[in-house]
Amino acid sequence: SYQIAYGIDLIDNIERHNKQMSSNWVRNKFKSLNHEEKREYLVNLRDYLGKNYMDKFGSSEKIDFYLKELIHDLPFGSISFYNEHKSDFDYVIINDCSTDNVEEIIMKYKNIDDRIIYLKNNQNIGVGATRNIGISISKGKYIYFLDSDDYVESTCLEELHNAISENDCFCCMMQGYKEIKGEIHPYSRTQEELMLLQSPSVCIRLFNKKVIEDSNIRFSNLKIGEDLEFVFKLMIFNKKISYVDKPLYTYVIHEDSSIRRYNKNQLDVIKALERVELFAKENNKYDEFYEIFEFVSVSHILIGTIKRIKKFPEYDENDIELCINVVNSKYLNWRTNKYAIKYLIHNEELRNY
C-alpha cells in the first residue's frame, strides 16, 4: 500500500541522515507489522524526523514510492483477488504541468508496467478538467480517483470492488482517516451521512464508469465544490449505493499557508449547489430531493463555507452575509429539517444564523 511506500520513503531519508541505522533491517521490520502497528511506527518516524524535516518531502518522492508498490501489486489486497483481476486494472496518471521531476519517475515505471497510462497536460487546467480526461481514457468497468498526496489501504480496491459488484450498485462508499501534521485521525461517517454528502469527496467512492458516461456528468472547473457537484448530480438518478464500513482511505491535510490571500473561490460551493439545483429542476427531481438540498445547503454553506472563510484574517464580512442570505432566502424552515436536527443542531455556529 501507499502507507508501506511512504514508510520506506521515510526510512530511506533517515538512512541518509543517520548512517548508524540499517535500512534493510528497518525495512524488513516494517513490512512484518500489521496495519495498526504500521501506523504507530510511521507516527514514531515522523516524530523522529520532526515537522520541519517532513515538510521537505515533495509529492514526486511520494509518487516514486507509490508506483514502486503498484509494480509489486500490493494495492490489490489478497493474492487470489490479484490473480483473478491483475490484467483488469489500469492506472491513469495525468501530470497537470507539475514543476518537479515527477514525469521522469512515472516514465521509469511505465516502461516496466503496461497497465500505467500516462498523459501530460499542455497547460495547467485544474483538477476537474484533468479528472475528465482520466474518465475519457480509462478502460475499466469501475473508476476510482486518488489524489497524489493521499493514500489507501492495501485491501481498498478489493473491498470496494466486491461491495459494488455484489450489490450491482453505481457507487460504493467507504470511511477514511485524516492525516494532519503527521498524525492520523479517524474520520468515520455513517452510510446515511455519506448519502447526505457530509463527505462529498470522490476519493472515498468507487464509481461504475457506465453510469458516469450514460448520464454525461463531468467535473466542473470550480476550485472548491467540484466533488460536491459531481457526486450530487450522479445521486439524483442513482440511489443504489453500497457501503464499506472500514477506513480504507487517508486524506492528507496540509497546513494553510500564512501568506495565502483570501479570494472569492471560497464561495464556489454556492455555485456548485446552484448548478445541482438547476440540474435537478430540469430533470423534475428537485421536489424529490428538497430535504437533502436544504440539509446540504446548511451543512456546506452555513457551516462549511463560512468556517473556511473565517480562516483568513482578511476575509470579507459581506461574503459571510451572502452565505447566510442564500440559505435563509431559499430554505426558510431549515431549522426543522429532520437531517439538520439529527446531525447539525448541536453546531454552535448555527445559532448565529
CSV table of C-alpha atoms in Angstrom, one decimal, residues 151-319:
chain,number,residue,atom,x,y,z
A,151,TYR,CA,-3.1,7.0,0.1
A,152,VAL,CA,-5.2,3.9,0.5
A,153,GLU,CA,-5.1,0.7,2.5
A,154,SER,CA,-3.8,-2.4,0.7
A,155,THR,CA,-7.3,-4.0,0.5
A,156,CYS,CA,-9.1,-0.9,-0.6
A,157,LEU,CA,-9.7,-1.8,-4.3
A,158,GLU,CA,-10.6,-5.4,-3.4
A,159,GLU,CA,-13.2,-4.4,-0.8
A,160,LEU,CA,-14.8,-1.7,-2.8
A,161,HIS,CA,-14.9,-3.9,-5.9
A,162,ASN,CA,-16.6,-6.7,-4.0
A,163,ALA,CA,-19.2,-4.4,-2.5
A,164,ILE,CA,-20.1,-2.6,-5.6
A,165,SER,CA,-20.2,-5.7,-7.9
A,166,GLU,CA,-22.1,-7.9,-5.4
A,167,ASN,CA,-24.8,-5.3,-4.9
A,168,ASP,CA,-24.9,-4.1,-8.6
A,169,CYS,CA,-24.5,-0.5,-7.4
A,170,PHE,CA,-23.4,2.6,-9.3
A,171,CYS,CA,-21.2,3.7,-6.4
A,172,CYS,CA,-19.5,2.3,-3.3
A,173,MET,CA,-18.6,4.5,-0.3
A,174,MET,CA,-16.1,3.9,2.5
A,175,GLN,CA,-14.8,5.5,5.6
A,176,GLY,CA,-11.4,7.2,5.9
A,177,TYR,CA,-8.7,8.8,8.0
A,178,LYS,CA,-7.3,12.3,8.1
A,179,GLU,CA,-3.6,12.9,8.4
A,180,ILE,CA,-2.8,16.3,9.9
A,181,LYS,CA,0.8,17.3,10.7
A,182,GLY,CA,1.8,13.7,10.5
A,183,GLU,CA,-0.9,12.5,13.0
A,184,ILE,CA,-3.6,10.0,11.9
A,185,HIS,CA,-7.2,10.8,13.0
A,186,PRO,CA,-10.2,8.5,12.4
A,187,TYR,CA,-12.8,10.3,10.2
A,188,SER,CA,-15.8,8.0,10.3
A,189,ARG,CA,-19.2,8.7,8.7
A,190,THR,CA,-22.3,6.5,8.7
A,191,GLN,CA,-23.8,5.4,5.5
A,192,GLU,CA,-26.6,7.9,5.9
A,193,GLU,CA,-24.2,10.7,6.5
A,194,LEU,CA,-22.3,9.8,3.3
A,195,MET,CA,-25.6,9.6,1.4
A,196,LEU,CA,-26.3,13.1,2.7
A,197,LEU,CA,-22.9,14.2,1.3
A,198,GLN,CA,-21.3,15.1,4.6
A,199,SER,CA,-18.1,13.9,2.9
A,200,PRO,CA,-18.6,14.5,-0.8
A,201,SER,CA,-15.0,13.6,-1.8
A,202,VAL,CA,-14.8,11.3,-4.8
A,203,CYS,CA,-11.7,9.7,-3.3
A,204,ILE,CA,-13.9,7.8,-0.8
A,205,ARG,CA,-16.1,6.4,-3.6
A,206,LEU,CA,-15.7,3.8,-6.3
A,207,PHE,CA,-17.9,4.5,-9.4
A,208,ASN,CA,-19.4,2.5,-12.1
A,209,LYS,CA,-18.0,4.2,-15.2
A,210,LYS,CA,-21.0,3.3,-17.4
A,211,VAL,CA,-23.3,5.4,-15.1
A,212,ILE,CA,-21.0,8.4,-15.4
A,213,GLU,CA,-20.9,8.0,-19.2
A,214,ASP,CA,-24.6,7.4,-19.7
A,215,SER,CA,-25.5,10.4,-17.5
A,216,ASN,CA,-22.9,12.6,-19.3
A,217,ILE,CA,-21.9,14.2,-16.0
A,218,ARG,CA,-18.4,15.5,-15.6
A,219,PHE,CA,-16.4,17.6,-13.2
A,220,SER,CA,-16.8,21.4,-13.4
A,221,ASN,CA,-14.0,24.0,-13.3
A,222,LEU,CA,-14.7,25.1,-9.8
A,223,LYS,CA,-11.8,25.5,-7.4
A,224,ILE,CA,-13.9,24.4,-4.4
A,225,GLY,CA,-17.0,22.2,-4.5
A,226,GLU,CA,-16.4,20.3,-7.7
A,227,ASP,CA,-16.7,16.9,-5.9
A,228,LEU,CA,-19.9,18.0,-4.3
A,229,GLU,CA,-21.4,19.0,-7.7
A,230,PHE,CA,-20.2,15.8,-9.4
A,231,VAL,CA,-21.4,13.3,-6.8
A,232,PHE,CA,-24.7,15.1,-6.0
A,233,LYS,CA,-25.7,15.1,-9.7
A,234,LEU,CA,-24.9,11.4,-10.1
A,235,MET,CA,-27.0,10.6,-7.0
A,236,ILE,CA,-30.1,12.4,-8.5
A,237,PHE,CA,-30.6,9.5,-10.8
A,238,ASN,CA,-28.8,6.7,-9.0
A,239,LYS,CA,-29.8,5.8,-5.4
A,240,LYS,CA,-28.4,2.3,-5.3
A,241,ILE,CA,-25.2,2.7,-3.3
A,242,SER,CA,-23.2,0.2,-1.3
A,243,TYR,CA,-21.0,1.0,1.8
A,244,VAL,CA,-17.8,-0.5,3.3
A,245,ASP,CA,-17.7,0.2,7.0
A,246,LYS,CA,-14.0,0.5,7.1
A,247,PRO,CA,-11.4,3.3,7.0
A,248,LEU,CA,-9.6,2.5,3.8
A,249,TYR,CA,-8.5,6.0,2.6
A,250,THR,CA,-6.3,8.6,4.2
A,251,TYR,CA,-6.7,12.2,3.3
A,252,VAL,CA,-3.5,14.2,3.9
A,253,ILE,CA,-4.4,17.7,5.1
A,254,HIS,CA,-1.6,20.3,4.5
A,255,GLU,CA,-1.3,23.3,6.7
A,256,ASP,CA,-2.8,26.5,5.4
A,257,SER,CA,-0.1,28.9,4.1
A,258,SER,CA,0.1,32.1,6.2
A,259,ILE,CA,0.8,34.1,3.0
A,260,ARG,CA,-2.1,32.7,1.0
A,261,ARG,CA,-4.6,35.6,0.4
A,262,TYR,CA,-8.4,35.4,0.6
A,263,ASN,CA,-10.3,35.1,-2.7
A,264,LYS,CA,-13.8,34.7,-3.9
A,265,ASN,CA,-13.2,31.0,-4.8
A,266,GLN,CA,-14.3,30.3,-1.2
A,267,LEU,CA,-17.8,30.9,-2.4
A,268,ASP,CA,-17.7,28.2,-5.1
A,269,VAL,CA,-19.8,25.8,-3.1
A,270,ILE,CA,-22.7,28.2,-3.6
A,271,LYS,CA,-22.2,27.9,-7.4
A,272,ALA,CA,-21.9,24.1,-7.1
A,273,LEU,CA,-25.2,23.8,-5.3
A,274,GLU,CA,-26.9,26.2,-7.7
A,275,ARG,CA,-25.8,24.1,-10.6
A,276,VAL,CA,-27.1,20.9,-9.0
A,277,GLU,CA,-30.4,22.6,-8.2
A,278,LEU,CA,-30.8,23.7,-11.8
A,279,PHE,CA,-29.9,20.1,-12.9
A,280,ALA,CA,-32.5,18.6,-10.6
A,281,LYS,CA,-35.2,21.1,-11.7
A,282,GLU,CA,-34.5,20.4,-15.4
A,283,ASN,CA,-35.0,16.7,-14.7
A,284,ASN,CA,-38.1,17.1,-12.4
A,285,LYS,CA,-36.2,15.8,-9.4
A,286,TYR,CA,-35.9,18.9,-7.2
A,287,ASP,CA,-39.0,18.3,-5.1
A,288,GLU,CA,-38.0,14.7,-4.5
A,289,PHE,CA,-34.6,15.9,-3.2
A,290,TYR,CA,-35.7,19.1,-1.5
A,291,GLU,CA,-34.9,17.9,2.1
A,292,ILE,CA,-31.5,16.9,1.0
A,293,PHE,CA,-30.8,20.1,-0.8
A,294,GLU,CA,-31.9,22.0,2.3
A,295,PHE,CA,-29.7,20.0,4.6
A,296,VAL,CA,-26.7,20.1,2.2
A,297,SER,CA,-27.0,23.9,1.9
A,298,VAL,CA,-27.0,24.3,5.7
A,299,SER,CA,-24.1,21.9,6.1
A,300,HIS,CA,-21.9,23.1,3.2
A,301,ILE,CA,-22.7,26.8,3.1
A,302,LEU,CA,-23.8,28.0,6.6
A,303,ILE,CA,-21.2,25.7,8.3
A,304,GLY,CA,-18.5,24.6,5.9
A,305,THR,CA,-18.1,27.7,3.7
A,306,ILE,CA,-18.4,30.2,6.5
A,307,LYS,CA,-15.9,28.3,8.6
A,308,ARG,CA,-13.4,28.2,5.7
A,309,ILE,CA,-13.8,31.9,5.0
A,310,LYS,CA,-13.2,32.8,8.6
A,311,LYS,CA,-9.8,31.1,8.5
A,312,PHE,CA,-8.5,34.1,6.5
A,313,PRO,CA,-7.7,37.1,8.7
A,314,GLU,CA,-8.6,39.5,5.8
A,315,TYR,CA,-11.9,37.8,4.9
A,316,ASP,CA,-14.8,39.9,3.6
A,317,GLU,CA,-17.7,40.2,6.0
A,318,ASN,CA,-20.1,40.7,3.1
A,319,ASP,CA,-19.3,37.1,2.0
